[in-house]
XYZ file of C-alpha atoms in Angstrom:
338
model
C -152.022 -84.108 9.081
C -151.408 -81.273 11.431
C -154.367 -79.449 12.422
C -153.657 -75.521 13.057
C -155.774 -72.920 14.241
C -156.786 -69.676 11.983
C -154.880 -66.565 12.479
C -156.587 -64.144 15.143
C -158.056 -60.842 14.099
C -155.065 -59.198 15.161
C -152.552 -61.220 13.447
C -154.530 -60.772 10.186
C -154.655 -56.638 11.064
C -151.210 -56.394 11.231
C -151.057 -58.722 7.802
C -152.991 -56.246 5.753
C -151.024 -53.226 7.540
C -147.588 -54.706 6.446
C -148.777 -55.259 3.052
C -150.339 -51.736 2.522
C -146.740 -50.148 3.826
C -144.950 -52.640 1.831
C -146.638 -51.287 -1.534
C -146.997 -47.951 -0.582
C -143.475 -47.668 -0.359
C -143.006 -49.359 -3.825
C -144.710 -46.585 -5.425
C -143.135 -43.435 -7.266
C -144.598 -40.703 -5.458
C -143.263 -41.654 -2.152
C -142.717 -38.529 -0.361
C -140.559 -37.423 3.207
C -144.042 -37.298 4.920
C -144.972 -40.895 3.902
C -141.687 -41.790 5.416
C -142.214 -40.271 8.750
C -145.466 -41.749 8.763
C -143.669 -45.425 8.111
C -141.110 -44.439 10.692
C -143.339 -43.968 13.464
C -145.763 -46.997 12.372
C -142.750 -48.755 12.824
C -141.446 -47.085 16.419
C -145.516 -47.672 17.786
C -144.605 -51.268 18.192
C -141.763 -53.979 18.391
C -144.001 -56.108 16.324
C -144.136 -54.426 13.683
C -141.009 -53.768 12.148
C -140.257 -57.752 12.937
C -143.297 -58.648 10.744
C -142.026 -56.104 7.852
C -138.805 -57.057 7.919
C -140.133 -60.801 7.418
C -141.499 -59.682 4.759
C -139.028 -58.098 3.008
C -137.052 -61.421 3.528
C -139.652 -63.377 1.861
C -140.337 -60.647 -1.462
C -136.413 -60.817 -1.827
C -136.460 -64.833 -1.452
C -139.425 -64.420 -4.197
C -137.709 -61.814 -6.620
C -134.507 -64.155 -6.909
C -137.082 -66.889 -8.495
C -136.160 -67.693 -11.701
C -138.755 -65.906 -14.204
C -139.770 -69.023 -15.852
C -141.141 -70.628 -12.549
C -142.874 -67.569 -12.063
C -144.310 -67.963 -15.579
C -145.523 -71.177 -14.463
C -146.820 -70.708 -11.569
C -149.033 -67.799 -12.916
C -150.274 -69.928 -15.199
C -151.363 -72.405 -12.814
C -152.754 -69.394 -10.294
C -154.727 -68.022 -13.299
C -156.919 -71.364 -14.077
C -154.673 -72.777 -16.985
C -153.760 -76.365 -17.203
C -149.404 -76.630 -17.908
C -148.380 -79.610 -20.028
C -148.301 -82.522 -17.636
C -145.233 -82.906 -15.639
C -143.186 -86.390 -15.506
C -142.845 -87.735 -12.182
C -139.153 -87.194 -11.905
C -140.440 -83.162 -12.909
C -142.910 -83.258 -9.819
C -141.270 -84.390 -7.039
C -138.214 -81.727 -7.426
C -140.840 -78.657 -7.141
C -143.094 -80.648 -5.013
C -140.266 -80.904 -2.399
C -139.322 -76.841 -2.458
C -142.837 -76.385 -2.379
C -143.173 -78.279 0.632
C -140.272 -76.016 2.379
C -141.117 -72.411 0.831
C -144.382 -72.889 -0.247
C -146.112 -70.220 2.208
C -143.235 -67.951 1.804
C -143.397 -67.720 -2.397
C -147.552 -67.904 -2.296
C -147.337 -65.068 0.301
C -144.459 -62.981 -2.285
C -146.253 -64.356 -5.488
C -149.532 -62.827 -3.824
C -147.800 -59.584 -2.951
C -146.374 -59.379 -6.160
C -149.989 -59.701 -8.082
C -150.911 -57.260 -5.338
C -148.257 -54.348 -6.068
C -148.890 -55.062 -10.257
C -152.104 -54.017 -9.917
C -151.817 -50.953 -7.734
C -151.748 -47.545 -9.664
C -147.852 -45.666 -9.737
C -149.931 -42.780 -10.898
C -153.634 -41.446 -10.190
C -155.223 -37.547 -10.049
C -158.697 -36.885 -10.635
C -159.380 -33.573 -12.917
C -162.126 -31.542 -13.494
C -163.495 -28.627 -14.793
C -166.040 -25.853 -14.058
C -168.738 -24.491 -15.859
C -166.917 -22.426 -18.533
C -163.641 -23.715 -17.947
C -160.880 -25.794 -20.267
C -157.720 -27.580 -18.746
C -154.429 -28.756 -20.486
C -152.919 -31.406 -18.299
C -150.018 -33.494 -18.869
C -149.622 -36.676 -17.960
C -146.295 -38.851 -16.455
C -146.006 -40.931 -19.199
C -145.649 -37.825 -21.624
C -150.097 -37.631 -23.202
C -151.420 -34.640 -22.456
C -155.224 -34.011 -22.201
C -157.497 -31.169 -22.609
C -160.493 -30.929 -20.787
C -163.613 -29.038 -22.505
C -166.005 -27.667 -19.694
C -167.917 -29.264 -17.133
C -166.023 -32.352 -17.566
C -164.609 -34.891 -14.495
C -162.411 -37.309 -15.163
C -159.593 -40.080 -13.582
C -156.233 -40.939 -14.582
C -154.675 -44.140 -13.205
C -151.432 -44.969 -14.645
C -150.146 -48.570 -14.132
C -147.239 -50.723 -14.979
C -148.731 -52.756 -17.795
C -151.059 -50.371 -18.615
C -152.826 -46.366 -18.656
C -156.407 -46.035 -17.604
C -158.695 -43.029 -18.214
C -162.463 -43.189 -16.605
C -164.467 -39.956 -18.319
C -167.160 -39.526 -16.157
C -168.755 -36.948 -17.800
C -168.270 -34.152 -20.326
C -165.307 -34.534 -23.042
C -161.978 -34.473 -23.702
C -159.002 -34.330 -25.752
C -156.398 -37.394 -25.790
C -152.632 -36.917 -27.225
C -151.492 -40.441 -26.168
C -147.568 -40.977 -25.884
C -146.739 -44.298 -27.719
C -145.880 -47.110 -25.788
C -146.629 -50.818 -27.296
C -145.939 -52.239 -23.469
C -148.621 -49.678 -22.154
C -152.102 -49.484 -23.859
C -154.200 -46.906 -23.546
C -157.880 -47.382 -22.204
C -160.627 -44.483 -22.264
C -163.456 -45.783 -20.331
C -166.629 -43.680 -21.115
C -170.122 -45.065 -20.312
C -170.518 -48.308 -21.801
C -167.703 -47.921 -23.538
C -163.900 -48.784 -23.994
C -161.542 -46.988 -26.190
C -158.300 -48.711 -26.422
C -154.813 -47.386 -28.192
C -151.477 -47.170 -27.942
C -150.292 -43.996 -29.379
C -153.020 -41.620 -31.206
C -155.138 -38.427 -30.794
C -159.118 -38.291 -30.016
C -161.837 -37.146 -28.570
C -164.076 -38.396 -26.613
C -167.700 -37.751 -25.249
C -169.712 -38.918 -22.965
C -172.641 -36.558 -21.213
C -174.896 -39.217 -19.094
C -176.981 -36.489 -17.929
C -178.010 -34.606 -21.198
C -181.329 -35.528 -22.878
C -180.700 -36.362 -25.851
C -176.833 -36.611 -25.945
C -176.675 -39.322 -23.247
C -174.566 -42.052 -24.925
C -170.646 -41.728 -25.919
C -169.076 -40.408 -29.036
C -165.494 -41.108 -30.324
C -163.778 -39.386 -32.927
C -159.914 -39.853 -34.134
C -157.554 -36.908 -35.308
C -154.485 -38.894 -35.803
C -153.766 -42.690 -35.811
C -156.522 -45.390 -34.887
C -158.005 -46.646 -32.006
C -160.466 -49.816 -30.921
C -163.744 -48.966 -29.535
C -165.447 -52.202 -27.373
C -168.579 -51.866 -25.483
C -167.577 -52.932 -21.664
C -171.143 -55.103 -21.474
C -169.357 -59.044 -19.695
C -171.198 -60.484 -23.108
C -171.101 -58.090 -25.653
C -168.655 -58.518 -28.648
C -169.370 -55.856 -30.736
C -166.450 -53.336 -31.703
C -165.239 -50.813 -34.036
C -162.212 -49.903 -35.444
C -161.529 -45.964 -36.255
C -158.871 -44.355 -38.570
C -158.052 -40.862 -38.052
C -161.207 -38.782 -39.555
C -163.609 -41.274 -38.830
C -165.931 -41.512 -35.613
C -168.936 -43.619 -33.580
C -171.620 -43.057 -31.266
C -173.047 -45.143 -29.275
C -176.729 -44.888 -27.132
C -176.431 -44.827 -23.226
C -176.563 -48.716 -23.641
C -173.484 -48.841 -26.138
C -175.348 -49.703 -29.528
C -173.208 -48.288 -31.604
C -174.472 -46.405 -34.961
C -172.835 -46.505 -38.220
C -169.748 -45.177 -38.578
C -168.906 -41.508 -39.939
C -166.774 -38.798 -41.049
C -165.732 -36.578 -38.495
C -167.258 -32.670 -39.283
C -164.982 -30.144 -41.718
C -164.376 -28.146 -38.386
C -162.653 -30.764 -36.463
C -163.068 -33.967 -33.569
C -163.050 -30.918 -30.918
C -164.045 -27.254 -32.222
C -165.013 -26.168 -28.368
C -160.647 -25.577 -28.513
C -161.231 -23.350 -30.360
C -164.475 -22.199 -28.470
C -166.649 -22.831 -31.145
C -169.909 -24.895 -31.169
C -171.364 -26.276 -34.418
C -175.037 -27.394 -34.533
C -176.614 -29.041 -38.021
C -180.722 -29.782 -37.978
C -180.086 -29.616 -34.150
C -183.775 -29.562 -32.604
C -183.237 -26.235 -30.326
C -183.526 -27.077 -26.811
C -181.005 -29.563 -27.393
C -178.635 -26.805 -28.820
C -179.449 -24.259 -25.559
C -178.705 -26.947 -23.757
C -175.340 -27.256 -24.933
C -174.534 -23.924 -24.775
C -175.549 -24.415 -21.181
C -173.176 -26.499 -20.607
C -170.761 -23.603 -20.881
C -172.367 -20.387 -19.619
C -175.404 -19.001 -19.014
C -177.395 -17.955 -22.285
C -180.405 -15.806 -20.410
C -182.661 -18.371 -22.773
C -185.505 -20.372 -22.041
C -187.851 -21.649 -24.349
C -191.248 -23.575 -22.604
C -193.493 -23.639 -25.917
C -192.892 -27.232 -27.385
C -192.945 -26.310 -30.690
C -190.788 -24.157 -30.389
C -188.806 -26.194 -28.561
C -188.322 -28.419 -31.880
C -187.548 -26.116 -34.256
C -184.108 -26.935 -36.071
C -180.786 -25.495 -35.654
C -178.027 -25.021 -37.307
C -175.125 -22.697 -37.487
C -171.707 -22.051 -35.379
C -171.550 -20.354 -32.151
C -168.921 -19.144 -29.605
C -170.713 -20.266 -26.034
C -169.007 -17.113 -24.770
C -171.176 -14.921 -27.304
C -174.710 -14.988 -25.783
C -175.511 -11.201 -26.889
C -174.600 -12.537 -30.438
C -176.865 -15.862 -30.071
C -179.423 -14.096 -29.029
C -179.333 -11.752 -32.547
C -178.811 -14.616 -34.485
C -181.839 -16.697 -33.021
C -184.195 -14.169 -34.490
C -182.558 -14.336 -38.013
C -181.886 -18.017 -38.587
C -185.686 -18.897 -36.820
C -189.139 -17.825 -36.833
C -189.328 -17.119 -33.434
C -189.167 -13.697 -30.719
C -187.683 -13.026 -27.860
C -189.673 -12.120 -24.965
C -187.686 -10.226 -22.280
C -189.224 -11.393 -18.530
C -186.775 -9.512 -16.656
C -184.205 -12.257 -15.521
C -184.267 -14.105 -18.848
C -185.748 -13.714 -22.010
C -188.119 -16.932 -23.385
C -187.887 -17.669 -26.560
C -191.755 -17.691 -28.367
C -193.039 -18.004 -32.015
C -193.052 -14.839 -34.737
C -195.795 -13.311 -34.779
């Protein structure tokens, strides 16, 4: 046995660098800056292009692998057991092993690296008020009610979404190689080619857990809990809620006036307890509104509203409720009739 020493800090510095270039420079969005930038990383030292372009040597050596030994040796890399080899079958692998066997764990290492780096990510968001339509690389499109922030990270095998608050609209593109995940909350919402909705507003009393609803195809909904197993399966008109734990309720029909109405800047409230529906309109524009009395506070709701429309809310308020409006100079609180 030959004893060597570890690598110093430096060696393992200029490691890490290499590899970061290496799948930077794999990725779609690779622009004339990034090259300058690799250019002159390259010019700052003699050592560095010599350890990228060993490297490269060793990802080419690796790509001309046959896919089936890559097969296996994923296998074996991911914890399962192949079918036992006869000894004639070991020794041949055992001995290019033995010659190549840090070049092809360094290239089957990079390779799992650049797989699971993103060849497409933007964060979006929107203000108070405001809707987006954004299209996506792979050909979805989403729409973005207001106050809502979300990611997109498209990779090879797959698209991820993480809503991290507010709602949206998802046209997914079909593509059986590229599934589709929504992660909102305690929830996953898996697909491969549909349209939904999804909410999820962490912050809201009272609304805090996630809601799904399908327009067109179906989707899988999964709470992301490492030992939960519940799940739900959604056609188009059909939709789930879950608390801010991901309990899920029963399933239901999705309302008469769609899975998104605020497209259409409407907001729909049945037997909604009021503060809850202010709230909402909140979310959108300033009502002038308050209500403090707790009673009041409770009284039920129901009825559809354009956010935009607070001179007409505040009409309707005294028709559809036994209450007043009490004008305090900045805003007007919202008290019992008389």
């Amino acid at each position: 046995m030959t004893l060597t020493s570890p690598p110093s800090e430096e060696a393992l510095r200029l490691r890490q660098d290499v590899l970061d270039w290496f799948v930077r420079r794999q990725r779609t969005h690779w622009s004339a800056s990034d090259e300058r930038a690799f250019q002159a990383w390259l010019g700052a030292d003699a050592r560095h292009g010599e350890a990228f372009r060993e490297w490269e040597s060793r990802w080419r050596a690796f790509d001309a692998i046959a896919p089936e030994t890559v097969a296996g040796w994923r296998s074996g890399f991911e914890g399962r057991a192949p079918a036992a080899p006869t000894r004639r079958g070991f020794l041949k692998p055992a001995v290019v092993l033995g010659v190549s066997g840090m070049a092809v764990g360094a290239g089957y290492l990079g390779w799992r690296h650049v797989q699971a780096q993103p060849v497409f990510e933007q964060a979006f968001a929107t203000r108070r008020g405001q809707q987006l339509e954004a299209p996506l690389p792979d050909g979805s499109r989403l729409r973005l009610d207001t106050a809502t922030r979300l990611e997109v990270r498209l990779f090879r095998d797959r698209r991820e979404v993480t809503l991290i608050d507010g709602q949206a609209v998802f046209a997914v593109q079909s593509d059986a190689k590229r599934p589709f995940d929504v992660l909102a909350g305690p929830l996953r919402v898996r697909v491969v080619g549909t349209r939904f909705a999804v909410r999820h507003t962490p912050g809201m009393p009272g609304a805090d857990g996630t809601r799904v609803s399908v327009e067109e195809g179906k989707v899988r909904v999964v709470r992301r809990a490492p030992d939960a197993t519940s799940e739900v399966f959604l056609t188009a008109g059909r939709q789930v809620e879950s608390d801010a734990q991901g309990r899920f309720s029963a399933v239901s029909a999705v309302p008469r006036d769609g899975i998104a109405p605020w497209r259409e800047h409407r907001l729909s409230f049945v037997d909604t307890p009021l503060a809850r529906a202010l709230a909402e309109l909140e979310r959108y524009g300033s009502t002038g509104l308050v209500v403090n009395d707790p009673a009041v506070a409770e009284l039920r709701l129901s009825g559809t509203f354009d956010p935009r429309d607070a001179r007409t809310l505040r009409r309707a308020l005294a028709s559809a409720l036994p209450v007043r409006l009490k004008d305090t100079g900045t805003v007007a609180e919202i008290l019992p009739a008389p």
